[in-house]
């Protein structure tokens, strides 16, 4: 079964997608981490964030591995280097939506994400999974939440990684990123027509996971386990 979970930053996607993957014994794929990894590499290598060709090559060629740490937490490696924390640093968070707006970057990562979904047993989490990457996914979910709640969640998530930023700053960052993500010309963030929408503002993680797991029981693998 392929489950596509889309939604804006801080809507609870990562936590919920991981929990759904665990509950249903599916592989979790954090596609945002891939855009972040390209951004990190571009910043480190001094590649212009306006250079579509150079960014596209980075996206196509980077050696990325999405796996789990010994503690069972998602781990991101680029060319063997653990970048799990580095890709969440403020500079990467500020720049990633510029990188994600490039056609060649999106094209390269889309192909790689489809490759990762080939096993047919995955939960992919992102912004364009149900609309572009896996339009034939068996189940599409679109998560939303109020901006205030999203900022507080992001703050807690970052604090766990030892990064401290005020909720107000995060709220501004989130709104800016939402605008970029939903107004870009290539694969903008939008709810797939056939997705179930869940507002997570007042729901616990458990409640959302229960709802998605229940929906998953109801759908067969119509997509044939492909994107
Ligand atoms: O989910 P996140 O905050 O880690 O995503 C980082 C950025 O990547 C964000 O600006 C949206 C973008 N992104 C995207 O455009 N398409 C995806 N499938 C996943 C993330």
Coordinates of N, CA and C and ligand atoms in Angstrom, one line a residue:
X1 N 0.8 -1.2 0.0 CA 0.0 0.0 0.0 C 0.9 1.3 0.0
X2 N 0.4 2.2 -0.8 CA 1.2 3.5 -0.8 C 0.2 4.6 -0.2
X3 N 0.7 5.2 0.8 CA 0.0 6.3 1.5 C 0.7 7.6 1.3
X4 N 0.0 8.6 0.7 CA 0.6 9.9 0.5 C 0.0 10.9 1.6
X5 N 1.0 11.5 2.3 CA 0.5 12.5 3.3 C 1.1 13.8 3.0
X6 N 0.3 14.8 2.6 CA 0.7 16.1 2.3 C 0.2 17.1 3.3
X7 N 0.8 18.3 3.3 CA 0.3 19.4 4.1 C 1.4 20.4 4.4
X8 N 1.0 21.5 5.0 CA 2.0 22.6 5.2 C 2.9 22.2 6.4
X9 N 4.0 23.0 6.5 CA 4.9 22.8 7.6 C 4.2 22.9 9.0
X10 N 4.5 22.0 9.9 CA 4.0 22.0 11.2 C 2.6 21.5 11.4
X11 N 2.1 20.9 10.3 CA 0.7 20.4 10.4 C 0.7 19.0 11.1
X12 N 1.9 18.5 11.4 CA 2.0 17.3 12.1 C 2.4 16.1 11.2
X13 N 2.7 16.5 10.0 CA 3.0 15.4 8.9 C 4.0 14.4 9.4
X14 N 5.2 14.9 9.8 CA 6.3 14.0 10.1 C 6.0 13.0 11.2
X15 N 5.5 13.6 12.3 CA 5.2 12.7 13.4 C 4.1 11.7 13.0
X16 N 3.1 12.2 12.4 CA 2.0 11.3 12.0 C 2.4 10.3 10.9
X17 N 3.1 10.8 9.9 CA 3.5 9.8 8.9 C 4.4 8.7 9.5
X18 N 5.3 9.1 10.4 CA 6.1 8.1 11.0 C 5.3 7.1 11.8
X19 N 4.3 7.6 12.6 CA 3.5 6.7 13.4 C 2.6 5.8 12.5
X20 N 2.1 6.4 11.4 CA 1.3 5.5 10.5 C 2.2 4.4 9.9
X21 N 3.4 4.8 9.5 CA 4.3 3.8 8.9 C 4.6 2.7 9.9
X22 N 4.8 3.1 11.2 CA 5.1 2.1 12.2 C 3.9 1.2 12.4
X23 N 2.7 1.8 12.6 CA 1.5 1.1 12.8 C 1.2 0.0 11.7
X24 N 1.4 0.5 10.5 CA 1.0 -0.4 9.3 C 2.2 -1.2 8.7
X25 N 3.3 -1.1 9.4 CA 4.5 -1.8 9.0 C 4.9 -1.4 7.5
X26 N 4.9 -0.1 7.3 CA 5.3 0.5 6.0 C 6.6 1.3 6.2
X27 N 7.3 1.5 5.1 CA 8.5 2.3 5.1 C 8.2 3.8 5.1
X28 N 8.8 4.6 5.9 CA 8.6 6.0 6.0 C 9.5 6.8 5.1
X29 N 9.0 7.6 4.2 CA 9.9 8.4 3.4 C 9.6 9.9 3.6
X30 N 10.5 10.6 4.1 CA 10.4 12.1 4.4 C 11.0 12.8 3.2
X31 N 10.1 13.2 2.3 CA 10.6 13.9 1.0 C 11.1 15.3 1.3
X32 N 10.6 15.9 2.4 CA 11.2 17.3 2.7 C 12.6 17.2 3.1
X33 N 13.0 16.1 3.7 CA 14.4 15.9 4.1 C 15.3 15.9 2.8
X34 N 14.8 15.4 1.7 CA 15.5 15.4 0.5 C 15.8 16.8 -0.1
X35 N 14.7 17.6 0.0 CA 14.9 19.0 -0.5 C 15.8 19.7 0.5
X36 N 15.8 19.4 1.8 CA 16.7 20.0 2.7 C 18.1 19.6 2.5
X37 N 18.3 18.3 2.1 CA 19.7 17.9 1.8 C 20.3 18.6 0.6
X38 N 19.5 18.8 -0.4 CA 20.0 19.5 -1.6 C 20.4 20.9 -1.2
X39 N 19.5 21.5 -0.4 CA 19.8 22.9 0.1 C 21.1 23.0 0.9
X40 N 21.3 22.0 1.8 CA 22.5 22.0 2.6 C 23.7 21.9 1.7
X41 N 23.7 20.9 0.8 CA 24.8 20.7 -0.1 C 25.1 22.0 -0.9
X42 N 24.0 22.6 -1.4 CA 24.2 23.8 -2.2 C 24.9 24.9 -1.4
X43 N 24.4 25.1 -0.2 CA 25.0 26.1 0.7 C 26.5 25.8 1.0
X44 N 26.8 24.5 1.3 CA 28.1 24.1 1.6 C 29.1 24.3 0.4
X45 N 28.5 24.0 -0.8 CA 29.4 24.0 -2.0 C 29.4 25.4 -2.7
X46 N 28.6 26.3 -2.1 CA 28.6 27.6 -2.7 C 27.8 27.7 -4.0
X47 N 26.9 26.7 -4.2 CA 26.1 26.7 -5.5 C 25.0 27.8 -5.4
X48 N 24.8 28.6 -6.4 CA 23.8 29.7 -6.4 C 22.4 29.1 -6.2
X49 N 21.6 29.6 -5.4 CA 20.3 29.1 -5.2 C 19.3 29.5 -6.3
X50 N 19.9 30.1 -7.3 CA 19.1 30.5 -8.5 C 19.5 29.7 -9.7
X51 N 20.6 28.8 -9.5 CA 21.1 28.0 -10.7 C 20.4 26.7 -10.8
X52 N 19.3 26.7 -11.7 CA 18.5 25.6 -11.9 C 19.3 24.3 -12.3
X53 N 20.2 24.5 -13.2 CA 21.0 23.4 -13.7 C 21.9 22.8 -12.6
X54 N 22.6 23.6 -11.9 CA 23.5 23.1 -10.9 C 22.7 22.5 -9.7
X55 N 21.6 23.1 -9.3 CA 20.8 22.5 -8.3 C 20.2 21.2 -8.7
X56 N 19.8 21.2 -10.0 CA 19.2 19.9 -10.5 C 20.2 18.8 -10.5
X57 N 21.5 19.1 -10.8 CA 22.5 18.1 -10.8 C 22.8 17.6 -9.4
X58 N 22.8 18.5 -8.5 CA 23.0 18.1 -7.1 C 21.9 17.1 -6.6
X59 N 20.6 17.5 -7.0 CA 19.5 16.6 -6.6 C 19.6 15.3 -7.3
X60 N 20.1 15.2 -8.5 CA 20.1 14.0 -9.2 C 21.2 13.1 -8.7
X61 N 22.4 13.7 -8.4 CA 23.6 13.0 -8.1 C 23.9 12.7 -6.6
X62 N 23.2 13.5 -5.7 CA 23.6 13.3 -4.3 C 23.3 11.9 -3.9
X63 N 24.2 11.4 -3.0 CA 24.1 10.0 -2.5 C 23.3 10.1 -1.2
X64 N 22.0 9.9 -1.3 CA 21.2 10.2 0.0 C 20.7 8.8 0.5
X65 N 20.6 8.7 1.8 CA 20.1 7.5 2.4 C 19.2 7.9 3.5
X66 N 17.9 7.5 3.4 CA 17.0 7.8 4.4 C 16.8 6.5 5.2
X67 N 17.3 6.4 6.4 CA 17.2 5.2 7.2 C 16.8 5.4 8.6
X68 N 17.1 4.5 9.5 CA 16.8 4.7 10.9 C 18.0 4.6 11.8
X69 N 18.0 5.4 12.9 CA 19.2 5.3 13.8 C 19.0 4.0 14.6
X70 N 20.0 3.7 15.4 CA 19.9 2.5 16.3 C 18.7 2.7 17.3
X71 N 18.3 3.9 17.5 CA 17.1 4.2 18.4 C 15.8 4.1 17.7
X72 N 15.9 3.9 16.4 CA 14.6 3.8 15.6 C 14.2 5.1 15.1
X73 N 15.0 6.2 15.2 CA 14.6 7.5 14.7 C 15.1 7.7 13.3
X74 N 14.3 8.5 12.5 CA 14.7 8.7 11.1 C 16.1 9.4 11.1
X75 N 16.9 8.9 10.1 CA 18.2 9.4 10.0 C 18.5 9.7 8.5
X76 N 19.1 10.8 8.3 CA 19.4 11.2 6.9 C 20.9 11.2 6.7
X77 N 21.4 10.5 5.7 CA 22.8 10.5 5.4 C 23.1 10.9 4.0
X78 N 24.1 11.8 3.8 CA 24.5 12.2 2.5 C 25.9 11.8 2.3
X79 N 26.2 10.9 1.3 CA 27.5 10.4 1.1 C 28.1 9.8 2.4
X80 N 27.3 9.1 3.1 CA 27.7 8.5 4.3 C 27.7 9.4 5.6
X81 N 27.6 10.7 5.4 CA 27.7 11.6 6.5 C 26.3 11.8 7.1
X82 N 26.2 11.8 8.4 CA 24.9 12.0 9.1 C 24.5 13.5 9.1
X83 N 23.5 13.9 8.3 CA 23.1 15.3 8.2 C 21.7 15.5 8.9
X84 N 21.3 14.5 9.7 CA 19.9 14.6 10.3 C 19.7 15.9 10.9
X85 N 20.7 16.4 11.7 CA 20.5 17.7 12.4 C 20.8 18.9 11.5
X86 N 21.9 18.7 10.7 CA 22.3 19.9 9.9 C 21.2 20.4 8.9
X87 N 20.3 19.4 8.4 CA 19.3 19.8 7.5 C 18.2 20.6 8.2
X88 N 18.1 20.6 9.5 CA 17.1 21.3 10.3 C 17.6 22.7 10.8
X89 N 18.8 23.0 10.5 CA 19.4 24.3 11.0 C 18.6 25.4 10.3
X90 N 18.6 26.6 11.1 CA 17.8 27.7 10.6 C 18.1 28.2 9.1
X91 N 19.4 28.2 8.8 CA 19.7 28.7 7.4 C 19.1 27.8 6.4
X92 N 19.2 26.5 6.6 CA 18.6 25.5 5.6 C 17.1 25.7 5.6
X93 N 16.4 25.9 6.7 CA 15.0 26.1 6.8 C 14.6 27.3 6.0
X94 N 15.4 28.4 6.1 CA 15.1 29.6 5.4 C 15.2 29.5 3.9
X95 N 16.2 28.7 3.5 CA 16.5 28.7 2.0 C 15.8 27.6 1.3
X96 N 15.3 26.6 2.0 CA 14.9 25.4 1.3 C 13.7 25.6 0.3
X97 N 12.8 26.6 0.6 CA 11.7 26.7 -0.3 C 12.2 27.3 -1.6
X98 N 13.3 28.1 -1.6 CA 13.8 28.6 -2.9 C 14.3 27.4 -3.8
X99 N 15.0 26.5 -3.1 CA 15.6 25.4 -3.8 C 14.4 24.5 -4.3
X100 N 13.4 24.3 -3.5 CA 12.3 23.4 -3.8 C 11.4 24.0 -5.0
X101 N 11.6 25.3 -5.3 CA 10.8 25.9 -6.4 C 11.5 25.6 -7.8
X102 N 12.7 25.0 -7.8 CA 13.3 24.8 -9.1 C 12.8 23.5 -9.8
X103 N 12.5 23.7 -11.0 CA 11.9 22.6 -11.8 C 12.8 21.4 -11.9
X104 N 14.1 21.6 -12.1 CA 15.0 20.5 -12.3 C 15.2 19.7 -11.0
X105 N 15.2 20.5 -9.9 CA 15.3 19.8 -8.6 C 14.1 18.9 -8.3
X106 N 12.9 19.5 -8.6 CA 11.7 18.7 -8.4 C 11.6 17.5 -9.3
X107 N 12.0 17.7 -10.5 CA 12.0 16.6 -11.5 C 12.9 15.4 -11.0
X108 N 14.1 15.8 -10.5 CA 15.1 14.8 -10.1 C 14.6 14.1 -8.8
X109 N 14.1 14.9 -7.9 CA 13.6 14.2 -6.6 C 12.4 13.4 -6.8
X110 N 11.5 13.9 -7.7 CA 10.3 13.1 -8.0 C 10.7 11.7 -8.5
X111 N 11.6 11.6 -9.4 CA 12.0 10.3 -9.9 C 12.6 9.4 -8.8
X112 N 13.4 10.0 -7.9 CA 14.1 9.3 -6.9 C 13.0 8.8 -5.8
X113 N 12.0 9.7 -5.6 CA 10.9 9.3 -4.6 C 10.1 8.2 -5.2
X114 N 9.8 8.2 -6.5 CA 9.1 7.1 -7.1 C 9.9 5.8 -7.0
X115 N 11.2 5.9 -7.1 CA 12.0 4.8 -7.0 C 11.9 4.2 -5.6
X116 N 11.9 5.1 -4.6 CA 11.8 4.6 -3.2 C 10.4 4.0 -2.9
X117 N 9.4 4.4 -3.7 CA 8.1 3.8 -3.5 C 7.9 2.5 -4.2
X118 N 8.9 2.1 -5.0 CA 8.7 0.9 -5.8 C 8.3 -0.4 -5.0
X119 N 8.7 -0.4 -3.8 CA 8.4 -1.6 -3.0 C 6.9 -1.7 -2.8
X120 N 6.2 -0.6 -3.0 CA 4.7 -0.6 -2.9 C 4.2 -0.6 -1.4
X121 N 5.1 -0.5 -0.5 CA 4.7 -0.5 0.9 C 5.4 0.7 1.7
X122 N 4.8 1.9 1.3 CA 5.5 3.1 1.9 C 4.5 4.2 2.3
X123 N 4.9 5.0 3.2 CA 4.2 6.2 3.5 C 5.1 7.3 3.1
X124 N 4.7 8.1 2.1 CA 5.5 9.2 1.6 C 4.9 10.5 2.2
X125 N 5.8 11.4 2.7 CA 5.3 12.6 3.3 C 5.9 13.8 2.6
X126 N 5.0 14.8 2.2 CA 5.6 16.0 1.6 C 4.6 17.0 1.3
X127 N 4.7 17.6 0.1 CA 3.8 18.7 -0.3 C 3.1 18.4 -1.6
X128 N 3.7 17.5 -2.4 CA 3.1 17.2 -3.7 C 3.0 15.7 -4.0
X129 N 2.9 14.9 -2.9 CA 3.0 13.5 -3.1 C 1.7 13.0 -3.8
X130 N 0.5 13.4 -3.2 CA -0.8 13.0 -3.8 C -1.1 13.7 -5.1
X131 N -0.5 14.8 -5.4 CA -0.8 15.5 -6.6 C 0.2 15.2 -7.8
X132 N 1.5 15.0 -7.5 CA 2.5 14.9 -8.5 C 3.3 13.6 -8.4
X133 N 3.8 13.3 -7.3 CA 4.7 12.2 -7.1 C 4.0 10.8 -7.3
X134 N 2.9 10.7 -6.5 CA 2.2 9.4 -6.5 C 0.7 9.7 -6.6
X135 N 0.3 10.2 -7.8 CA -1.2 10.5 -8.0 C -2.1 9.3 -7.9
X136 N -1.4 8.1 -8.0 CA -2.2 6.8 -7.9 C -2.1 6.2 -6.5
X137 N -1.7 6.9 -5.5 CA -1.5 6.4 -4.2 C -2.8 5.8 -3.7
X138 N -2.7 4.7 -2.9 CA -4.0 4.1 -2.4 C -4.8 4.9 -1.5
X139 N -4.0 5.7 -0.7 CA -4.7 6.6 0.2 C -4.0 8.0 0.3
X140 N -4.8 9.0 0.1 CA -4.2 10.4 0.2 C -4.7 11.1 1.4
X141 N -3.8 11.7 2.1 CA -4.3 12.5 3.3 C -3.7 13.9 3.2
X142 N -4.5 14.9 3.5 CA -4.0 16.3 3.6 C -4.2 16.8 5.0
X143 N -3.1 17.1 5.6 CA -3.2 17.6 7.0 C -3.1 19.1 7.1
X144 N -3.9 19.7 8.0 CA -3.8 21.1 8.2 C -3.8 21.4 9.7
X145 N -3.5 22.6 10.1 CA -3.6 23.0 11.5 C -3.4 24.5 11.6
X146 N -3.8 25.2 12.7 CA -3.7 26.6 12.7 C -2.2 27.0 12.8
X147 N -1.9 28.2 12.3 CA -0.5 28.7 12.3 C 0.1 28.7 13.7
X148 N -0.7 29.2 14.7 CA -0.2 29.2 16.1 C 0.3 27.9 16.5
X149 N -0.5 26.9 16.3 CA -0.2 25.5 16.8 C 0.9 24.9 16.0
X150 N 1.0 25.3 14.7 CA 2.1 24.7 13.9 C 3.4 25.3 14.4
X151 N 3.5 26.6 14.8 CA 4.7 27.2 15.2 C 5.2 26.6 16.6
X152 N 4.2 26.4 17.5 CA 4.6 25.8 18.8 C 5.1 24.3 18.6
X153 N 4.5 23.6 17.7 CA 5.0 22.2 17.4 C 6.4 22.2 16.9
X154 N 6.6 23.2 15.9 CA 7.9 23.2 15.3 C 9.0 23.6 16.4
X155 N 8.6 24.5 17.3 CA 9.5 24.9 18.3 C 9.9 23.7 19.2
X156 N 8.9 22.9 19.6 CA 9.2 21.8 20.4 C 10.1 20.8 19.7
X157 N 9.8 20.6 18.4 CA 10.6 19.6 17.6 C 12.1 20.1 17.5
X158 N 12.3 21.4 17.3 CA 13.6 21.9 17.2 C 14.3 21.9 18.5
X159 N 13.6 22.1 19.6 CA 14.2 22.1 20.9 C 14.8 20.7 21.2
X160 N 14.0 19.7 20.8 CA 14.5 18.3 21.0 C 15.8 18.1 20.3
X161 N 16.1 18.9 19.3 CA 17.4 18.8 18.6 C 18.4 19.8 19.1
X162 N 18.0 20.5 20.2 CA 19.0 21.4 20.8 C 19.0 22.8 20.1
X163 N 17.9 23.0 19.2 CA 17.9 24.3 18.5 C 16.8 25.1 19.2
X164 N 17.1 26.4 19.6 CA 16.1 27.2 20.3 C 15.7 28.4 19.5
X165 N 14.4 28.5 19.0 CA 13.9 29.6 18.3 C 12.6 30.0 18.8
X166 N 12.2 31.3 18.9 CA 11.0 31.7 19.5 C 9.8 31.3 18.6
X167 N 8.6 31.1 19.2 CA 7.4 30.7 18.4 C 7.0 31.8 17.4
X168 N 7.2 33.1 17.8 CA 6.9 34.2 16.9 C 7.7 34.1 15.6
X169 N 9.0 33.9 15.8 CA 9.9 33.8 14.7 C 9.5 32.7 13.8
X170 N 9.2 31.5 14.4 CA 8.8 30.4 13.7 C 7.5 30.6 12.9
X171 N 6.6 31.3 13.5 CA 5.3 31.6 12.9 C 5.6 32.4 11.6
X172 N 6.5 33.4 11.7 CA 6.8 34.2 10.5 C 7.4 33.3 9.4
X173 N 8.4 32.5 9.9 CA 9.0 31.6 8.9 C 8.1 30.6 8.2
X174 N 7.1 30.1 9.0 CA 6.1 29.2 8.5 C 5.2 29.9 7.5
X175 N 4.8 31.1 7.8 CA 3.9 31.8 6.9 C 4.6 32.1 5.5
X176 N 5.9 32.5 5.7 CA 6.7 32.8 4.5 C 6.8 31.5 3.6
X177 N 7.1 30.4 4.3 CA 7.4 29.2 3.6 C 6.0 28.7 2.9
X178 N 4.9 28.9 3.7 CA 3.6 28.5 3.1 C 3.4 29.2 1.8
X179 N 3.7 30.5 1.8 CA 3.4 31.4 0.7 C 4.3 30.9 -0.5
X180 N 5.5 30.7 -0.2 CA 6.4 30.2 -1.3 C 5.9 28.8 -1.8
X181 N 5.6 27.9 -0.9 CA 5.3 26.5 -1.3 C 4.0 26.5 -2.1
X182 N 3.0 27.4 -1.7 CA 1.7 27.3 -2.4 C 1.6 28.2 -3.6
X183 N 2.5 29.1 -3.8 CA 2.4 30.0 -5.0 C 3.4 29.7 -6.1
X184 N 4.3 28.7 -5.8 CA 5.3 28.5 -6.8 C 4.7 27.8 -8.1
X185 N 5.3 28.0 -9.2 CA 4.6 27.6 -10.4 C 4.7 26.0 -10.6
X186 N 5.8 25.5 -10.1 CA 6.0 24.0 -10.2 C 5.5 23.3 -9.0
X187 N 4.6 22.3 -9.2 CA 4.1 21.5 -8.1 C 3.7 22.3 -6.8
X188 N 2.9 23.3 -6.8 CA 2.5 24.0 -5.6 C 1.8 23.1 -4.6
X189 N 1.9 23.5 -3.3 CA 1.2 22.8 -2.3 C -0.3 23.0 -2.4
X190 N -1.0 21.9 -2.7 CA -2.4 22.0 -2.7 C -3.0 20.7 -2.3
X191 N -4.3 20.7 -1.9 CA -4.9 19.5 -1.4 C -5.3 18.7 -2.7
X192 N -4.9 17.4 -2.8 CA -5.4 16.6 -3.9 C -6.9 16.4 -3.8
X193 N -7.5 16.4 -5.0 CA -9.0 16.4 -5.0 C -9.6 15.2 -4.2
X194 N -8.9 14.1 -4.3 CA -9.4 12.8 -3.7 C -8.7 12.5 -2.3
X195 N -8.2 13.6 -1.7 CA -7.6 13.3 -0.4 C -8.6 13.5 0.7
X196 N -8.3 12.8 1.9 CA -9.1 13.1 3.0 C -8.4 14.2 3.8
X197 N -9.1 15.3 4.2 CA -8.5 16.4 4.9 C -8.7 16.2 6.4
X198 N -7.6 16.4 7.2 CA -7.8 16.3 8.6 C -7.1 17.5 9.3
X199 N -7.9 18.3 10.0 CA -7.4 19.5 10.7 C -6.9 18.9 12.1
X200 N -5.6 19.0 12.3 CA -5.0 18.4 13.5 C -4.9 19.3 14.7
X201 N -5.4 20.6 14.5 CA -5.2 21.6 15.6 C -5.6 21.1 16.9
X202 N -6.7 20.4 17.0 CA -7.2 20.0 18.3 C -7.2 18.5 18.5
X203 N -6.5 17.8 17.7 CA -6.5 16.3 17.8 C -5.1 15.9 18.3
X204 N -5.1 14.8 19.0 CA -3.8 14.2 19.4 C -3.3 13.4 18.3
X205 N -2.0 13.1 18.4 CA -1.3 12.3 17.3 C -2.0 11.0 17.2
X206 N -2.3 10.4 18.3 CA -3.0 9.1 18.4 C -4.3 9.1 17.6
X207 N -5.1 10.2 17.8 CA -6.4 10.3 17.1 C -6.3 10.4 15.6
X208 N -5.2 11.2 15.2 CA -5.0 11.3 13.7 C -4.6 10.0 13.1
X209 N -3.7 9.3 13.8 CA -3.1 8.0 13.3 C -4.3 7.0 13.3
X210 N -5.1 7.0 14.3 CA -6.2 6.1 14.3 C -7.1 6.3 13.1
X211 N -7.4 7.6 12.8 CA -8.3 7.9 11.7 C -7.6 7.4 10.4
X212 N -6.3 7.7 10.2 CA -5.7 7.3 8.9 C -5.6 5.7 8.8
X213 N -5.3 5.1 9.9 CA -5.2 3.6 9.9 C -6.6 3.0 9.6
X214 N -7.7 3.7 10.1 CA -9.0 3.2 9.8 C -9.3 3.4 8.3
X215 N -8.9 4.5 7.7 CA -9.2 4.8 6.3 C -8.4 3.7 5.5
X216 N -7.2 3.4 6.0 CA -6.3 2.5 5.2 C -6.9 1.1 5.1
X217 N -7.6 0.7 6.2 CA -8.3 -0.6 6.2 C -9.3 -0.6 5.1
X218 N -10.0 0.5 4.9 CA -11.1 0.6 3.9 C -10.7 0.6 2.5
X219 N -9.4 0.9 2.2 CA -9.0 1.0 0.8 C -8.2 -0.2 0.4
X220 N -8.5 -0.7 -0.8 CA -7.7 -1.8 -1.3 C -6.4 -1.2 -1.9
X221 N -5.6 -1.9 -2.6 CA -4.4 -1.4 -3.2 C -4.7 -1.1 -4.7
X222 N -5.7 -0.2 -4.9 CA -6.1 0.1 -6.2 C -5.0 0.6 -7.2
X223 N -4.1 1.3 -6.5 CA -3.0 1.8 -7.3 C -2.0 0.7 -7.7
X224 N -2.3 -0.5 -7.3 CA -1.4 -1.6 -7.6 C -0.1 -1.5 -6.9
X225 N -0.1 -0.7 -5.9 CA 1.2 -0.5 -5.1 C 2.2 0.3 -5.9
X226 N 1.7 1.1 -6.9 CA 2.6 2.0 -7.6 C 2.2 3.4 -7.6
X227 N 3.1 4.3 -7.9 CA 2.8 5.8 -7.8 C 1.9 6.2 -9.0
Ligands
LIG1 O1 8.5 19.3 5.4 P1 9.7 20.1 5.4 O2 9.5 21.4 6.2 O3 10.9 19.4 5.9 O4 10.0 20.6 3.9 C1 11.1 21.4 3.6 C2 10.8 22.2 2.3 O5 10.7 21.4 1.2 C3 9.5 23.0 2.3 O6 9.8 24.4 1.9 C4 8.6 22.4 1.3 C5 9.5 21.6 0.4 N1 9.0 20.4 0.0 C6 8.4 20.3 -1.2 O7 8.4 21.3 -1.9 N2 7.9 19.2 -1.7 C7 7.9 18.1 -1.0 N3 7.4 16.9 -1.4 C8 8.5 18.1 0.3 C9 9.0 19.3 0.8

